[in-house]
Short mmCIF file of C-alpha atoms in Angstrom, two decimals:
data_model
loop_
_atom_site.label_atom_id
_atom_site.label_comp_id
_atom_site.label_asym_id
_atom_site.label_seq_id
_atom_site.Cartn_x
_atom_site.Cartn_y
_atom_site.Cartn_z
CA ALA K 1 -2.10 3.69 21.23
CA GLN K 2 -4.11 4.93 18.39
CA SER K 3 -3.55 3.53 14.98
CA VAL K 4 -4.54 3.20 11.28
CA THR K 5 -4.08 -0.11 9.41
CA GLN K 6 -4.55 -0.23 5.63
CA LEU K 7 -5.11 -3.98 5.03
CA ASP K 8 -3.76 -3.62 1.20
CA SER K 9 -0.72 -2.22 0.05
CA HIS K 10 -1.54 -2.55 -3.57
CA VAL K 11 -4.99 -3.09 -5.39
CA SER K 12 -5.76 -3.66 -9.28
CA VAL K 13 -8.60 -3.33 -10.57
CA SER K 14 -10.25 -2.97 -14.54
CA GLU K 15 -11.37 0.72 -15.57
CA GLY K 16 -14.99 0.79 -14.98
CA THR K 17 -15.21 -1.62 -12.04
CA PRO K 18 -15.73 -1.19 -8.61
CA VAL K 19 -12.73 0.15 -6.05
CA LEU K 20 -12.81 -1.11 -2.54
CA LEU K 21 -9.41 0.28 -0.47
CA ARG K 22 -9.82 -0.83 3.44
CA CYS K 23 -8.81 0.80 6.52
CA ASN K 24 -9.16 -0.21 10.15
CA TYR K 25 -8.78 1.94 12.95
CA SER K 26 -7.98 1.01 16.85
CA SER K 27 -10.97 1.70 18.84
CA SER K 28 -11.73 5.03 19.82
CA TYR K 29 -14.93 6.55 21.21
CA SER K 30 -15.29 9.22 18.33
CA PRO K 31 -12.50 9.48 15.89
CA SER K 32 -12.05 11.84 13.26
CA LEU K 33 -11.03 10.08 10.18
CA PHE K 34 -9.74 11.09 6.46
CA TRP K 35 -8.96 9.96 3.10
CA TYR K 36 -6.23 11.75 1.25
CA VAL K 37 -5.16 10.76 -2.38
CA GLN K 38 -1.78 11.19 -3.53
CA HIS K 39 -0.49 11.34 -7.48
CA PRO K 40 3.21 10.97 -8.23
CA ASN K 41 5.26 13.61 -7.11
CA LYS K 42 2.07 15.58 -5.60
CA GLY K 43 0.95 16.73 -2.56
CA LEU K 44 -2.25 15.08 -0.55
CA GLN K 45 -5.63 15.84 -1.64
CA LEU K 46 -8.37 15.35 0.61
CA LEU K 47 -11.10 12.98 -0.63
CA LEU K 48 -13.21 12.55 2.34
CA LYS K 49 -13.64 12.86 6.40
CA TYR K 50 -15.72 11.35 9.23
CA THR K 51 -16.14 13.67 11.82
CA SER K 52 -19.06 12.05 13.99
CA ALA K 53 -22.18 13.18 11.93
CA ALA K 54 -23.37 10.73 8.93
CA THR K 55 -21.95 7.33 8.86
CA LEU K 56 -21.79 7.33 5.13
CA VAL K 57 -19.32 10.00 3.91
CA LYS K 58 -19.64 11.42 0.37
CA GLY K 59 -16.20 12.90 -1.07
CA ILE K 60 -14.96 14.07 -4.45
CA ASN K 61 -14.41 12.27 -7.51
CA GLY K 62 -17.32 9.78 -6.88
CA PHE K 63 -15.86 8.44 -3.68
CA GLU K 64 -17.18 7.70 -0.67
CA ALA K 65 -16.53 5.99 2.63
CA GLU K 66 -18.66 4.39 5.39
CA PHE K 67 -17.69 4.50 9.13
CA LYS K 68 -18.85 1.11 10.77
CA LYS K 69 -18.09 1.30 14.69
CA SER K 70 -19.02 -2.08 15.23
CA GLU K 71 -16.35 -3.22 12.89
CA THR K 72 -13.73 -0.17 13.43
CA SER K 73 -13.41 0.20 9.74
CA PHE K 74 -13.40 3.26 7.22
CA HIS K 75 -13.27 1.69 4.01
CA LEU K 76 -13.38 3.80 0.75
CA THR K 77 -15.33 2.66 -2.27
CA LYS K 78 -15.98 4.05 -5.59
CA PRO K 79 -18.77 2.52 -8.15
CA SER K 80 -16.48 2.53 -11.45
CA ALA K 81 -12.91 3.15 -11.79
CA HIS K 82 -11.34 5.57 -13.76
CA MET K 83 -7.35 6.00 -15.09
CA SER K 84 -7.22 8.91 -13.57
CA ASP K 85 -7.67 7.01 -10.09
CA ALA K 86 -4.36 5.14 -10.59
CA ALA K 87 -2.35 6.78 -7.40
CA GLU K 88 -1.15 6.29 -3.61
CA TYR K 89 -3.88 6.24 -1.08
CA PHE K 90 -3.93 7.39 2.56
CA CYS K 91 -6.31 6.45 5.46
CA ALA K 92 -5.34 8.87 8.49
CA ARG K 93 -6.96 9.63 11.94
CA LEU K 94 -6.46 12.76 13.98
CA SER K 95 -4.53 11.95 17.44
CA GLY K 96 -4.92 15.32 19.43
CA THR K 97 -5.52 18.51 17.84
CA TYR K 98 -2.33 18.48 14.87
CA LYS K 99 -1.40 14.84 14.65
CA TYR K 100 -2.47 12.54 11.94
CA ILE K 101 -1.59 9.32 12.02
CA PHE K 102 -1.45 7.75 8.63
CA GLY K 103 -1.89 4.18 7.70
CA THR K 104 0.75 2.50 5.11
CA GLY K 105 -0.74 3.43 1.93
CA THR K 106 -2.34 1.88 -0.93
CA ARG K 107 -1.22 1.80 -4.31
CA LEU K 108 -4.21 1.70 -6.50
CA LYS K 109 -3.61 0.59 -10.23
CA VAL K 110 -6.32 0.90 -12.61
CA LEU K 111 -5.95 -1.48 -15.82
CA ALA K 112 -7.60 -0.49 -19.39
CA ASP Q 1 -7.83 31.20 -2.24
CA THR Q 2 -7.74 27.29 -1.09
CA GLU Q 3 -4.27 26.45 -1.89
CA VAL Q 4 -1.21 26.12 -0.19
CA THR Q 5 1.90 26.90 -2.10
CA GLN Q 6 5.44 25.86 -1.82
CA THR Q 7 8.28 26.94 -3.35
CA PRO Q 8 11.01 25.74 -5.12
CA LYS Q 9 9.34 22.36 -6.30
CA HIS Q 10 12.99 20.90 -6.47
CA LEU Q 11 16.27 21.67 -4.72
CA VAL Q 12 19.42 20.18 -4.98
CA MET Q 13 21.91 21.14 -2.41
CA GLY Q 14 25.55 20.08 -1.36
CA MET Q 15 26.11 19.17 2.41
CA THR Q 16 27.58 22.29 3.16
CA ASN Q 17 24.96 24.32 1.80
CA LYS Q 18 22.37 26.66 3.59
CA LYS Q 19 19.00 26.67 1.74
CA SER Q 20 15.24 27.88 2.91
CA LEU Q 21 11.96 26.20 1.60
CA LYS Q 22 8.90 28.38 1.61
CA CYS Q 23 5.09 27.62 2.35
CA GLU Q 24 2.16 30.19 2.30
CA GLN Q 25 -1.48 29.61 2.69
CA HIS Q 26 -4.34 32.36 2.61
CA MET Q 27 -7.22 30.30 4.22
CA GLY Q 28 -7.03 31.68 7.41
CA HIS Q 29 -5.51 28.81 8.99
CA ARG Q 30 -3.58 29.33 12.39
CA ALA Q 31 -1.77 25.88 12.22
CA MET Q 32 0.92 25.07 9.89
CA TYR Q 33 2.74 21.94 9.25
CA TRP Q 34 5.76 20.50 7.84
CA TYR Q 35 6.41 17.13 6.91
CA LYS Q 36 9.19 14.62 5.57
CA GLN Q 37 7.88 12.17 2.83
CA LYS Q 38 9.98 9.02 1.61
CA ALA Q 39 9.21 7.26 -1.03
CA LYS Q 40 6.38 4.97 -0.85
CA LYS Q 41 5.65 6.16 2.78
CA PRO Q 42 3.46 8.13 4.35
CA PRO Q 43 4.09 11.41 5.51
CA GLU Q 44 6.16 12.21 8.81
CA LEU Q 45 5.28 14.90 10.57
CA MET Q 46 8.16 17.29 11.65
CA PHE Q 47 6.89 20.61 12.87
CA VAL Q 48 3.67 22.10 14.17
CA TYR Q 49 2.87 25.80 14.56
CA SER Q 50 -0.15 27.03 16.11
CA TYR Q 51 -0.82 30.75 16.24
CA GLU Q 52 3.12 31.14 14.73
CA LYS Q 53 4.45 29.32 18.18
CA LEU Q 54 5.88 26.37 17.87
CA SER Q 55 3.77 23.65 19.16
CA ILE Q 56 5.31 20.44 18.22
CA ASN Q 57 8.81 19.39 17.34
CA GLU Q 58 9.14 15.85 16.53
CA SER Q 59 12.80 15.68 17.60
CA VAL Q 60 14.06 16.63 14.46
CA PRO Q 61 17.64 17.57 13.74
CA SER Q 62 18.76 20.93 14.23
CA ARG Q 63 19.82 20.89 10.72
CA PHE Q 64 16.63 21.61 10.45
CA SER Q 65 15.15 25.20 11.43
CA PRO Q 66 11.30 26.22 10.87
CA GLU Q 67 10.53 29.46 11.29
CA CYS Q 68 6.81 31.10 11.03
CA PRO Q 69 6.96 34.94 10.33
CA ASN Q 70 3.23 35.36 10.14
CA SER Q 71 0.08 33.60 10.06
CA SER Q 72 0.20 32.99 6.34
CA LEU Q 73 4.11 31.95 5.88
CA LEU Q 74 5.93 29.11 6.80
CA ASN Q 75 9.99 28.79 6.48
CA LEU Q 76 12.11 25.52 6.95
CA HIS Q 77 15.84 26.56 6.93
CA LEU Q 78 18.07 24.11 6.14
CA HIS Q 79 22.06 23.44 7.12
CA ALA Q 80 24.69 20.99 6.67
CA LEU Q 81 21.79 18.28 5.44
CA GLN Q 82 23.15 14.51 4.81
CA PRO Q 83 22.07 12.57 1.68
CA GLU Q 84 19.67 10.77 4.18
CA ASP Q 85 17.72 14.17 4.05
CA SER Q 86 16.69 13.80 0.15
CA ALA Q 87 12.57 13.39 0.59
CA LEU Q 88 9.75 14.98 -0.65
CA TYR Q 89 9.11 17.93 2.10
CA LEU Q 90 5.12 18.72 2.49
CA CYS Q 91 3.71 21.62 4.21
CA ALA Q 92 0.45 21.86 5.22
CA SER Q 93 -2.27 24.22 6.78
CA SER Q 94 -5.57 23.35 9.09
CA HIS Q 95 -7.68 25.41 11.21
CA VAL Q 96 -7.59 24.97 14.94
CA LEU Q 97 -11.19 24.11 15.79
CA ALA Q 98 -12.95 21.22 17.53
CA ASN Q 99 -16.71 19.92 17.29
CA PRO Q 100 -18.95 20.12 20.10
CA LEU Q 101 -17.58 16.99 21.90
CA GLY Q 102 -14.39 18.90 21.92
CA ASN Q 103 -12.75 16.65 19.48
CA ALA Q 104 -10.35 18.16 16.59
CA TYR Q 105 -11.18 17.34 13.49
CA ASN Q 106 -9.91 19.82 11.01
CA GLU Q 107 -8.57 18.47 7.88
CA GLN Q 108 -4.80 19.58 6.88
CA PHE Q 109 -4.46 21.21 3.34
CA PHE Q 110 -1.26 19.89 1.67
CA GLY Q 111 1.08 21.97 -0.68
CA PRO Q 112 2.75 20.50 -3.91
CA GLY Q 113 5.93 19.83 -1.87
CA THR Q 114 9.50 20.64 -2.31
CA ARG Q 115 11.48 17.57 -4.03
CA LEU Q 116 14.79 18.01 -2.11
CA THR Q 117 17.94 15.89 -3.17
CA VAL Q 118 21.23 16.13 -0.79
CA LEU Q 119 24.29 15.43 -2.62
#
């Protein structure tokens, strides 16, 4: 079965330091992968997506992710964390035309 | 217009009430979705409409009744809910397209949600 695993339920970083949020997916010939961010009591906002084009994907707010087929990973990074980055982050993949398979989420805390 | 709107933002209802949640998008998307999200959990898919027809019902109890009056609107009618139905209800929309490999790749655009409390 297709799956998405977010390896860390919580990540804490200091403001101005790099962010790494990890996501692994079960093997598939051509997954469509997404990263979303959710601030408290808000909807999900798309950060970036991978759809079989460039393996390094740049998103909004300085985030990027690298698709590594050999490692079945799609980790989200940002060079320098900002206080406003504190939120819940979800990795997801499409299963069929409509269904997202979500990871369990990673809560990012940014320390001043 | 690149957003999905949802009304109301908050809703408190008793177990015998009938209420409706509304969702609207003007991005020309032909797929629309309802999700339920409990605290500290990812969204759970409830229903999918594609070209105004119900495509997916994830075994949702009949006290939840979706409706898609046209390509821009999606409603969720609520009746005789239980306290465990309290959650954030998210609407989303997307195109229905495939890449040259025939794989779907369309991102879903989410609304801000309706926070539902059932007393």
